[in-house]
Amino acid sequence: MEQHALSATTLQALADGYGGAEAVAELWRGQESRRLLLFKLAHDHLADTTDRRTALKAVFEAEDREPELVRAILVDPMVALWAAGIVRRAPRETVPLADIVRLNEIAVAAAMWAESDVETRGWSRNGWVSIPTIGRLPVSEQSGPVRLVVTKGLLSVDGLDRDLDDPGWQHARTVTVGDDTDVQLEDIDPCRDTFHIRAAERLSDSDFDVWRRALDAAWQILTQYCPERVLELSAGLHALVPFPEPENRTAHSATARDAIGVIGLDLPKDPAELAVTLIHEFQHSKLSSVLDVLDLYRPSDRLFFAPWRTDARPISGLLQGVYAFIAVADTWARLSAVPERFPRAQREFAESRAQVSEALDTLAGSDLLTSAGERFLTGMRGAVNRLNSIQLPTVAEAAAERLLADRRAAWQIANPAAS
């Protein structure tokens, strides 16, 4: 397995808040290797059954025929989430049969893409059998095993041919944003439910179009005002998992730790907020990729104040928050230059800048950063200093400081034992 390390130049570029497409591509190469290793560890954790041997034989045969296509399946974000779940659970708990059988369905996908053969069983989940990277089909069984046969790439389910043109298919879908960036809009794969909020069900065609238009509008904003961010997103954003529309009208978003480049979110109320959300969450993906190859802090039970949260945060969460909110503040700063188009941007910039400035000082004073973490902190300090050099009206700065003070006071009452 290929070993990965980050050059000092790349680490410095990333610490500065950006990194660029080349740095993101370097991070992605590391993630590809990690996902291939996760796949191997996952199938090694499964019992040596006929199912497992058949599935692996089919994957390897397909890989011999179409190595790039099969590699794309094995590093697919939803396959990575499956593999990580198996590796995490198998040593200490009984893995549900439906999750074990997912290996067979991965083999079916490989055989379909490579136009090879396999005969195995899949699993019906709520009346659907799912084939990774391809889609899902309705089946008669609500739950339980389903016979899957692929012959020269053609699939039959329980003895019935199910060509890809079969109207029963719900295919995996992508959205093309900008000139040529394809992003999966993942609303059917059973492994997508990896967040603290349950993923939405399959989007209707009209809802899919709403998402497509919203993403296109957000992408246009980023292309015009934050072109460097667009280059990074184009290099590393792989999939979006829609959340249901929130009942309290507060937008939610999260990053999949086990599948870097996957963001779960509901649609914010306007394209600018969606643009900022994409930047925010992608920063988490970038930093998580760095942390996969480099220790930036020492483990600790201590908890800290993060101005954007009401709960006390560990050092890992504080670092992630600082890195993300540097980019959030930078994005709002750029949008604040066009107040007639983005009237709330100045307030958002003032607030996020005040928050990240305080959090950076907390991080610096934690005494928990490694030597590499200290170098990373120096890069982030430079980014924050640039943000602090931007002139804002006194009234906006004062309002942001009052909000920060109120949040700190409320946090101290709620978390008296924390740092």
CSV table of N, CA and C in Angstrom, one decimal, residues 100-215:
chain,number,residue,atom,x,y,z
A,100,ILE,N,-23.3,-7.1,5.8
A,100,ILE,CA,-22.3,-8.1,5.3
A,100,ILE,C,-22.5,-8.3,3.8
A,101,VAL,N,-23.8,-8.5,3.4
A,101,VAL,CA,-24.1,-8.8,2.0
A,101,VAL,C,-23.8,-7.6,1.1
A,102,ARG,N,-23.5,-6.4,1.7
A,102,ARG,CA,-23.1,-5.3,0.9
A,102,ARG,C,-21.9,-5.6,0.0
A,103,LEU,N,-21.0,-6.4,0.5
A,103,LEU,CA,-19.8,-6.8,-0.2
A,103,LEU,C,-20.3,-7.5,-1.5
A,104,ASN,N,-21.3,-8.3,-1.5
A,104,ASN,CA,-21.8,-9.0,-2.7
A,104,ASN,C,-22.3,-7.9,-3.7
A,105,GLU,N,-23.0,-6.9,-3.2
A,105,GLU,CA,-23.5,-5.9,-4.1
A,105,GLU,C,-22.4,-5.0,-4.7
A,106,ILE,N,-21.3,-4.9,-4.0
A,106,ILE,CA,-20.2,-4.2,-4.6
A,106,ILE,C,-19.6,-5.0,-5.7
A,107,ALA,N,-19.6,-6.3,-5.5
A,107,ALA,CA,-19.1,-7.2,-6.6
A,107,ALA,C,-20.0,-7.2,-7.8
A,108,VAL,N,-21.3,-7.1,-7.6
A,108,VAL,CA,-22.2,-7.0,-8.7
A,108,VAL,C,-22.0,-5.7,-9.4
A,109,ALA,N,-21.8,-4.6,-8.7
A,109,ALA,CA,-21.4,-3.3,-9.4
A,109,ALA,C,-20.2,-3.5,-10.3
A,110,ALA,N,-19.2,-4.1,-9.7
A,110,ALA,CA,-17.9,-4.3,-10.4
A,110,ALA,C,-18.1,-5.1,-11.7
A,111,ALA,N,-18.9,-6.2,-11.6
A,111,ALA,CA,-19.2,-7.0,-12.7
A,111,ALA,C,-20.0,-6.3,-13.8
A,112,MET,N,-20.9,-5.5,-13.4
A,112,MET,CA,-21.7,-4.7,-14.3
A,112,MET,C,-20.9,-3.7,-15.1
A,113,TRP,N,-20.0,-3.0,-14.4
A,113,TRP,CA,-19.2,-2.0,-15.0
A,113,TRP,C,-18.1,-2.7,-15.9
A,114,ALA,N,-17.6,-3.8,-15.5
A,114,ALA,CA,-16.6,-4.5,-16.3
A,114,ALA,C,-17.1,-5.5,-17.3
A,115,GLU,N,-18.5,-5.6,-17.3
A,115,GLU,CA,-19.1,-6.6,-18.3
A,115,GLU,C,-18.6,-8.0,-18.1
A,116,SER,N,-18.5,-8.4,-16.8
A,116,SER,CA,-18.0,-9.7,-16.4
A,116,SER,C,-19.2,-10.5,-15.8
A,117,ASP,N,-18.9,-11.5,-15.0
A,117,ASP,CA,-19.9,-12.4,-14.5
A,117,ASP,C,-19.8,-12.5,-12.9
A,118,VAL,N,-21.0,-12.7,-12.3
A,118,VAL,CA,-21.0,-13.1,-10.9
A,118,VAL,C,-22.4,-13.6,-10.6
A,119,GLU,N,-22.5,-14.6,-9.7
A,119,GLU,CA,-23.8,-15.0,-9.2
A,119,GLU,C,-23.7,-15.0,-7.7
A,120,THR,N,-24.6,-14.3,-7.0
A,120,THR,CA,-24.5,-14.1,-5.6
A,120,THR,C,-25.9,-13.7,-5.0
A,121,ARG,N,-25.9,-13.2,-3.8
A,121,ARG,CA,-27.2,-12.7,-3.3
A,121,ARG,C,-27.0,-11.3,-2.8
A,122,GLY,N,-28.0,-10.5,-3.0
A,122,GLY,CA,-28.1,-9.1,-2.4
A,122,GLY,C,-29.1,-9.1,-1.3
A,123,TRP,N,-29.5,-7.9,-0.9
A,123,TRP,CA,-30.4,-7.8,0.2
A,123,TRP,C,-31.5,-6.8,-0.1
A,124,SER,N,-32.7,-7.1,0.2
A,124,SER,CA,-33.8,-6.2,0.0
A,124,SER,C,-33.9,-5.3,1.3
A,125,ARG,N,-33.8,-4.0,1.1
A,125,ARG,CA,-34.0,-3.1,2.3
A,125,ARG,C,-35.2,-2.3,2.0
A,126,ASN,N,-36.3,-2.5,2.7
A,126,ASN,CA,-37.6,-1.8,2.5
A,126,ASN,C,-38.0,-1.9,1.1
A,127,GLY,N,-37.8,-3.1,0.5
A,127,GLY,CA,-38.4,-3.4,-0.9
A,127,GLY,C,-37.5,-2.9,-2.0
A,128,TRP,N,-36.2,-2.6,-1.7
A,128,TRP,CA,-35.3,-2.1,-2.7
A,128,TRP,C,-34.0,-2.9,-2.6
A,129,VAL,N,-33.4,-3.3,-3.7
A,129,VAL,CA,-32.0,-3.8,-3.7
A,129,VAL,C,-31.1,-2.7,-4.3
A,130,SER,N,-30.0,-2.4,-3.7
A,130,SER,CA,-29.2,-1.3,-4.1
A,130,SER,C,-27.8,-1.8,-4.6
A,131,ILE,N,-27.4,-1.3,-5.7
A,131,ILE,CA,-26.1,-1.6,-6.4
A,131,ILE,C,-25.3,-0.4,-6.3
A,132,PRO,N,-24.2,-0.4,-5.6
A,132,PRO,CA,-23.4,0.8,-5.4
A,132,PRO,C,-22.9,1.4,-6.8
A,133,THR,N,-23.0,2.7,-6.8
A,133,THR,CA,-22.6,3.6,-8.0
A,133,THR,C,-23.5,3.5,-9.2
A,134,ILE,N,-24.5,2.6,-9.1
A,134,ILE,CA,-25.5,2.4,-10.2
A,134,ILE,C,-26.9,2.9,-9.8
A,135,GLY,N,-27.4,2.4,-8.7
A,135,GLY,CA,-28.8,2.7,-8.4
A,135,GLY,C,-29.5,1.6,-7.6
A,136,ARG,N,-30.8,1.7,-7.6
A,136,ARG,CA,-31.5,0.6,-6.9
A,136,ARG,C,-32.8,0.2,-7.7
A,137,LEU,N,-33.2,-1.0,-7.3
A,137,LEU,CA,-34.4,-1.6,-8.0
A,137,LEU,C,-35.4,-2.0,-7.0
A,138,PRO,N,-36.7,-1.9,-7.3
A,138,PRO,CA,-37.7,-2.5,-6.4
A,138,PRO,C,-37.8,-4.0,-6.6
A,139,VAL,N,-38.0,-4.7,-5.5
A,139,VAL,CA,-38.1,-6.1,-5.5
A,139,VAL,C,-39.3,-6.5,-4.7
A,140,SER,N,-39.8,-7.8,-4.9
A,140,SER,CA,-41.0,-8.2,-4.2
A,140,SER,C,-40.8,-8.4,-2.7
A,141,GLU,N,-39.7,-8.8,-2.3
A,141,GLU,CA,-39.4,-9.0,-0.8
A,141,GLU,C,-39.2,-7.6,-0.2
A,142,GLN,N,-39.9,-7.4,1.0
A,142,GLN,CA,-39.7,-6.2,1.7
A,142,GLN,C,-38.3,-6.2,2.4
A,143,SER,N,-37.9,-7.3,2.9
A,143,SER,CA,-36.6,-7.5,3.6
A,143,SER,C,-36.1,-8.9,3.4
A,144,GLY,N,-34.9,-9.1,3.1
A,144,GLY,CA,-34.3,-10.4,3.0
A,144,GLY,C,-33.5,-10.6,1.8
A,145,PRO,N,-33.0,-11.8,1.6
A,145,PRO,CA,-32.0,-12.1,0.5
A,145,PRO,C,-32.7,-12.0,-0.9
A,146,VAL,N,-31.9,-11.6,-1.9
A,146,VAL,CA,-32.4,-11.5,-3.3
A,146,VAL,C,-31.3,-12.1,-4.2
A,147,ARG,N,-31.7,-12.9,-5.1
A,147,ARG,CA,-30.7,-13.5,-6.0
A,147,ARG,C,-30.3,-12.6,-7.1
A,148,LEU,N,-29.0,-12.4,-7.2
A,148,LEU,CA,-28.4,-11.5,-8.2
A,148,LEU,C,-27.5,-12.2,-9.1
A,149,VAL,N,-27.7,-12.1,-10.4
A,149,VAL,CA,-26.8,-12.7,-11.4
A,149,VAL,C,-26.4,-11.7,-12.4
A,150,VAL,N,-25.1,-11.6,-12.7
A,150,VAL,CA,-24.6,-10.7,-13.7
A,150,VAL,C,-23.9,-11.6,-14.8
A,151,THR,N,-24.4,-11.5,-16.0
A,151,THR,CA,-23.8,-12.2,-17.1
A,151,THR,C,-23.3,-11.3,-18.2
A,152,LYS,N,-22.0,-11.2,-18.4
A,152,LYS,CA,-21.4,-10.2,-19.3
A,152,LYS,C,-21.9,-8.8,-19.1
A,153,GLY,N,-22.1,-8.5,-17.8
A,153,GLY,CA,-22.5,-7.1,-17.4
A,153,GLY,C,-24.0,-6.9,-17.3
A,154,LEU,N,-24.8,-7.9,-17.7
A,154,LEU,CA,-26.2,-7.7,-17.6
A,154,LEU,C,-26.8,-8.3,-16.4
A,155,LEU,N,-27.6,-7.6,-15.7
A,155,LEU,CA,-28.1,-8.0,-14.4
A,155,LEU,C,-29.5,-8.7,-14.4
A,156,SER,N,-29.6,-9.8,-13.7
A,156,SER,CA,-31.0,-10.3,-13.4
A,156,SER,C,-31.2,-10.4,-11.9
A,157,VAL,N,-32.4,-10.1,-11.5
A,157,VAL,CA,-32.8,-10.1,-10.1
A,157,VAL,C,-33.9,-11.1,-9.9
A,158,ASP,N,-33.6,-12.1,-9.0
A,158,ASP,CA,-34.6,-13.2,-8.8
A,158,ASP,C,-35.1,-13.8,-10.1
A,159,GLY,N,-34.2,-14.0,-11.1
A,159,GLY,CA,-34.5,-14.6,-12.3
A,159,GLY,C,-35.1,-13.7,-13.4
A,160,LEU,N,-35.3,-12.4,-13.1
A,160,LEU,CA,-35.8,-11.5,-14.1
A,160,LEU,C,-34.7,-10.5,-14.5
A,161,ASP,N,-34.6,-10.4,-15.9
A,161,ASP,CA,-33.6,-9.5,-16.4
A,161,ASP,C,-34.0,-8.0,-16.1
A,162,ARG,N,-33.0,-7.3,-15.6
A,162,ARG,CA,-33.3,-5.9,-15.2
A,162,ARG,C,-32.2,-5.0,-15.9
A,163,ASP,N,-32.4,-4.8,-17.2
A,163,ASP,CA,-31.5,-3.9,-18.0
A,163,ASP,C,-31.5,-2.5,-17.3
A,164,LEU,N,-30.5,-1.8,-17.6
A,164,LEU,CA,-30.4,-0.5,-17.0
A,164,LEU,C,-31.4,0.5,-17.5
A,165,ASP,N,-32.0,0.1,-18.7
A,165,ASP,CA,-33.1,0.9,-19.2
A,165,ASP,C,-34.5,0.6,-18.6
A,166,ASP,N,-34.5,-0.5,-17.7
A,166,ASP,CA,-35.7,-0.9,-17.1
A,166,ASP,C,-36.3,0.3,-16.3
A,167,PRO,N,-37.6,0.7,-16.5
A,167,PRO,CA,-38.1,1.8,-15.8
A,167,PRO,C,-38.2,1.7,-14.3
A,168,GLY,N,-38.0,0.5,-13.8
A,168,GLY,CA,-38.0,0.4,-12.3
A,168,GLY,C,-36.8,0.9,-11.6
A,169,TRP,N,-35.7,1.1,-12.4
A,169,TRP,CA,-34.4,1.6,-11.8
A,169,TRP,C,-34.6,3.0,-11.3
A,170,GLN,N,-34.1,3.3,-10.1
A,170,GLN,CA,-33.8,4.6,-9.6
A,170,GLN,C,-32.3,4.8,-9.7
A,171,HIS,N,-31.8,5.5,-10.7
A,171,HIS,CA,-30.3,5.6,-10.9
A,171,HIS,C,-29.7,6.6,-10.0
A,172,ALA,N,-28.4,6.3,-9.6
A,172,ALA,CA,-27.6,7.3,-9.0
A,172,ALA,C,-27.5,8.6,-9.8
A,173,ARG,N,-27.6,9.7,-9.2
A,173,ARG,CA,-27.7,11.0,-10.0
A,173,ARG,C,-26.5,11.9,-9.6
A,174,THR,N,-26.1,12.7,-10.6
A,174,THR,CA,-25.1,13.7,-10.4
A,174,THR,C,-25.6,15.1,-10.9
A,175,VAL,N,-25.0,16.1,-10.3
A,175,VAL,CA,-25.3,17.5,-10.7
A,175,VAL,C,-24.0,18.0,-11.3
A,176,THR,N,-24.1,18.6,-12.5
A,176,THR,CA,-23.0,19.3,-13.1
A,176,THR,C,-23.0,20.8,-12.8
A,177,VAL,N,-22.0,21.3,-12.1
A,177,VAL,CA,-21.9,22.7,-11.7
A,177,VAL,C,-20.7,23.3,-12.4
A,178,GLY,N,-20.8,24.6,-12.6
A,178,GLY,CA,-19.7,25.2,-13.3
A,178,GLY,C,-19.6,24.7,-14.7
A,179,ASP,N,-18.3,24.6,-15.2
A,179,ASP,CA,-18.1,24.1,-16.6
A,179,ASP,C,-18.2,22.6,-16.7
A,180,ASP,N,-17.6,21.9,-15.7
A,180,ASP,CA,-17.6,20.5,-15.9
A,180,ASP,C,-17.4,19.7,-14.6
A,181,THR,N,-17.8,20.3,-13.5
A,181,THR,CA,-17.7,19.6,-12.2
A,181,THR,C,-18.9,18.8,-11.9
A,182,ASP,N,-18.8,17.5,-11.8
A,182,ASP,CA,-19.9,16.6,-11.4
A,182,ASP,C,-19.8,16.2,-10.0
A,183,VAL,N,-21.0,16.4,-9.3
A,183,VAL,CA,-21.1,16.1,-7.9
A,183,VAL,C,-22.3,15.2,-7.7
A,184,GLN,N,-22.0,14.0,-7.0
A,184,GLN,CA,-23.1,13.1,-6.8
A,184,GLN,C,-24.1,13.8,-5.8
A,185,LEU,N,-25.4,13.6,-6.1
A,185,LEU,CA,-26.5,14.0,-5.2
A,185,LEU,C,-27.0,12.7,-4.7
A,186,GLU,N,-26.5,12.2,-3.5
A,186,GLU,CA,-26.7,10.8,-3.1
A,186,GLU,C,-28.0,10.8,-2.2
A,187,ASP,N,-29.1,10.2,-2.8
A,187,ASP,CA,-30.3,10.1,-2.0
A,187,ASP,C,-30.9,8.7,-2.0
A,188,ILE,N,-30.1,7.7,-2.4
A,188,ILE,CA,-30.6,6.3,-2.4
A,188,ILE,C,-29.7,5.3,-1.7
A,189,ASP,N,-28.4,5.5,-1.7
A,189,ASP,CA,-27.5,4.5,-1.2
A,189,ASP,C,-27.8,4.2,0.3
A,190,PRO,N,-27.9,3.0,0.8
A,190,PRO,CA,-28.2,2.7,2.2
A,190,PRO,C,-27.1,3.2,3.1
A,191,CYS,N,-25.9,3.4,2.6
A,191,CYS,CA,-24.8,3.8,3.5
A,191,CYS,C,-24.7,5.3,3.7
A,192,ARG,N,-25.6,6.0,3.1
A,192,ARG,CA,-25.5,7.5,3.2
A,192,ARG,C,-25.9,8.0,4.5
A,193,ASP,N,-26.6,7.2,5.4
A,193,ASP,CA,-27.0,7.7,6.7
A,193,ASP,C,-25.9,7.6,7.7
A,194,THR,N,-25.0,8.5,7.6
A,194,THR,CA,-23.8,8.5,8.5
A,194,THR,C,-23.7,9.7,9.3
A,195,PHE,N,-24.7,10.6,9.2
A,195,PHE,CA,-24.7,11.9,9.9
A,195,PHE,C,-25.6,11.9,11.2
A,196,HIS,N,-25.5,12.9,11.9
A,196,HIS,CA,-26.3,13.1,13.1
A,196,HIS,C,-27.8,13.4,12.8
A,197,ILE,N,-28.0,13.7,11.5
A,197,ILE,CA,-29.4,13.9,11.0
A,197,ILE,C,-29.6,12.9,10.0
A,198,ARG,N,-30.8,12.3,10.0
A,198,ARG,CA,-31.2,11.3,9.0
A,198,ARG,C,-31.3,11.8,7.6
A,199,ALA,N,-30.7,11.1,6.7
A,199,ALA,CA,-30.7,11.6,5.3
A,199,ALA,C,-32.1,11.6,4.7
A,200,ALA,N,-32.4,12.4,3.8
A,200,ALA,CA,-33.7,12.5,3.1
A,200,ALA,C,-33.9,11.3,2.2
A,201,GLU,N,-35.2,11.0,2.0
A,201,GLU,CA,-35.5,9.9,1.1
A,201,GLU,C,-35.3,10.4,-0.4
A,202,ARG,N,-35.5,9.5,-1.3
A,202,ARG,CA,-35.3,9.9,-2.7
A,202,ARG,C,-36.0,11.2,-3.1
A,203,LEU,N,-35.2,12.1,-3.7
A,203,LEU,CA,-35.8,13.4,-4.1
A,203,LEU,C,-36.7,13.2,-5.4
A,204,SER,N,-37.8,13.8,-5.4
A,204,SER,CA,-38.7,13.8,-6.6
A,204,SER,C,-37.9,14.6,-7.7
A,205,ASP,N,-38.3,14.4,-8.9
A,205,ASP,CA,-37.7,15.1,-10.0
A,205,ASP,C,-37.7,16.6,-9.8
A,206,SER,N,-38.8,17.1,-9.3
A,206,SER,CA,-38.9,18.6,-9.1
A,206,SER,C,-38.0,19.0,-8.0
A,207,ASP,N,-37.9,18.2,-6.9
A,207,ASP,CA,-37.0,18.6,-5.8
A,207,ASP,C,-35.5,18.5,-6.3
A,208,PHE,N,-35.2,17.5,-7.1
A,208,PHE,CA,-33.9,17.4,-7.6
A,208,PHE,C,-33.5,18.6,-8.4
A,209,ASP,N,-34.5,19.1,-9.2
A,209,ASP,CA,-34.2,20.3,-10.0
A,209,ASP,C,-34.0,21.5,-9.1
A,210,VAL,N,-34.8,21.6,-8.0
A,210,VAL,CA,-34.5,22.7,-7.0
A,210,VAL,C,-33.1,22.6,-6.5
A,211,TRP,N,-32.6,21.5,-6.1
A,211,TRP,CA,-31.3,21.3,-5.7
A,211,TRP,C,-30.3,21.7,-6.8
A,212,ARG,N,-30.5,21.3,-8.0
A,212,ARG,CA,-29.6,21.5,-9.1
A,212,ARG,C,-29.5,23.0,-9.3
A,213,ARG,N,-30.6,23.7,-9.3
A,213,ARG,CA,-30.6,25.2,-9.5
A,213,ARG,C,-30.0,25.9,-8.3
A,214,ALA,N,-30.2,25.5,-7.1
A,214,ALA,CA,-29.6,26.1,-6.0
A,214,ALA,C,-28.1,25.9,-6.0
A,215,LEU,N,-27.6,24.7,-6.3
A,215,LEU,CA,-26.2,24.5,-6.4
A,215,LEU,C,-25.5,25.3,-7.5
